[in-house]
Amino acid sequence: MNSRQLILPRLVLSRRIRKTPFEERVFEQSASAFTTYNHMPLGSYYISAEEDYRHLCRHVQVWDVSCERQVEVVGPDAMKLVELVTPRDMSKCRIGQCKYAPLVDERGGVVNDPVILRLAEDRFWISIADSGVLHWIRGIAYGKGMDVSVFEPDVSPLAVQGPKSDDLMADILGDEIRGLKFFWFTKGEIADTEVIIARSGWSGQGGFEIYLQDGSKGLDLWDAIWEAGRPYSIRAGCPNLIDRIERGFLSYGSDMTLENNPYECGLDRFLEKSKEAESMSTAALAEILKNGVRRNLVQLSVNGGPLVSPRSVWDVVDERKNKVGILTSLAYSPKYESNLAFATIDASANRVDKKLMVHVNGEEFRDARITDRNWKVRH
Ligand code: THG
């Protein structure tokens, strides 16, 4: 290795990296690392992933997740179009409900894994992960000659996450909000602006997502939550690597891409067999089921002291050090006192009796065990 000090590049926020309605507060609160997501800044951590995590598990945080952009689909063919792009049965999605619904193309590739909100009989918001969905859906609507309009509305989600989020939101909106069910939403007004409030969010600690519908009111909304949050030790936060891995949430672009199908990613539980509507992925997915998958996204517990999540890809190898897959995300979990990881491995290596190792930094081999969804080693 070379002995020169590594100077990491700085992220320049040019006009191509779109502004968020809340970012002034995010910068004031000194988020210390950022990534980009749908061409917008997204905080990676404030103090450190572990320090942020400890606070998130005990208190409440406000997260600028504007980068989870909305694609609005509205018009007489809205339901038909939404059914077409996801294998999930969207006829079961009631008005006021949200569904986590992978978007899958005609080859069975995962295009994105959004949350879809049904706002009216013929109106949806597709709250996307980090990949281009607007152009894809518009192309499908045009190609199919559908009577529907597809556009990006002025909508920005702000997440309130952590065990004290119910108390905080009840102080702002009244006690009824405590009764909001998981993955349902309601309308409300905060800081003189109309918002949609859903019980959802990308953490294992519970909470809400507030969809701001007027970007010019971003700082007012943030400040109202901030003031109400003072008694609850509120902090600014962001999706937390340790927490989301413990919770088992996949990150599109890291853990899966267009090259993966939903079966190998373990997303089968969101593809109901009851679906009757036409979906562009139906034939491809049936073929994949018939032939069986070639690889699986698995959860691994990796032995030894805390590891830092790699940017480069670490190989997963068998006992003869032959490559059987790649590690895609990793964090040391204080709760499980172990390194927890997602990895994509050959289906033939996905056996409980298989000895697996992770080639860490190209330097050392660490034993790894396949676990179930709750991080219990499989036997
Ligand atoms: N919130 C909103 N939009 C988003 C995300 C979000 N878009 C991108 C990204 N996150 C999508 N990824 C997920 C993954 C899982 C869940 C939410 C978003 C989730 N899943 C539950 C589960 O797996 O148990 C519930 C699924 C269901 O019942 O439908 O919460 O965080 N706005």
PDB file of C-alpha atoms in Angstrom, residues 117 164 227 332:
ATOM      1  CA  LEU A 117     -49.182   5.635  -1.695  1.00  0.00           C
ATOM      2  CA  LYS A 164     -40.383   9.191  20.975  1.00  0.00           C
ATOM      3  CA  GLU A 227     -39.332  23.193  18.513  1.00  0.00           C
ATOM      4  CA  TYR A 332     -21.042  -3.690  13.112  1.00  0.00           C
TER       5      TYR A 332
END
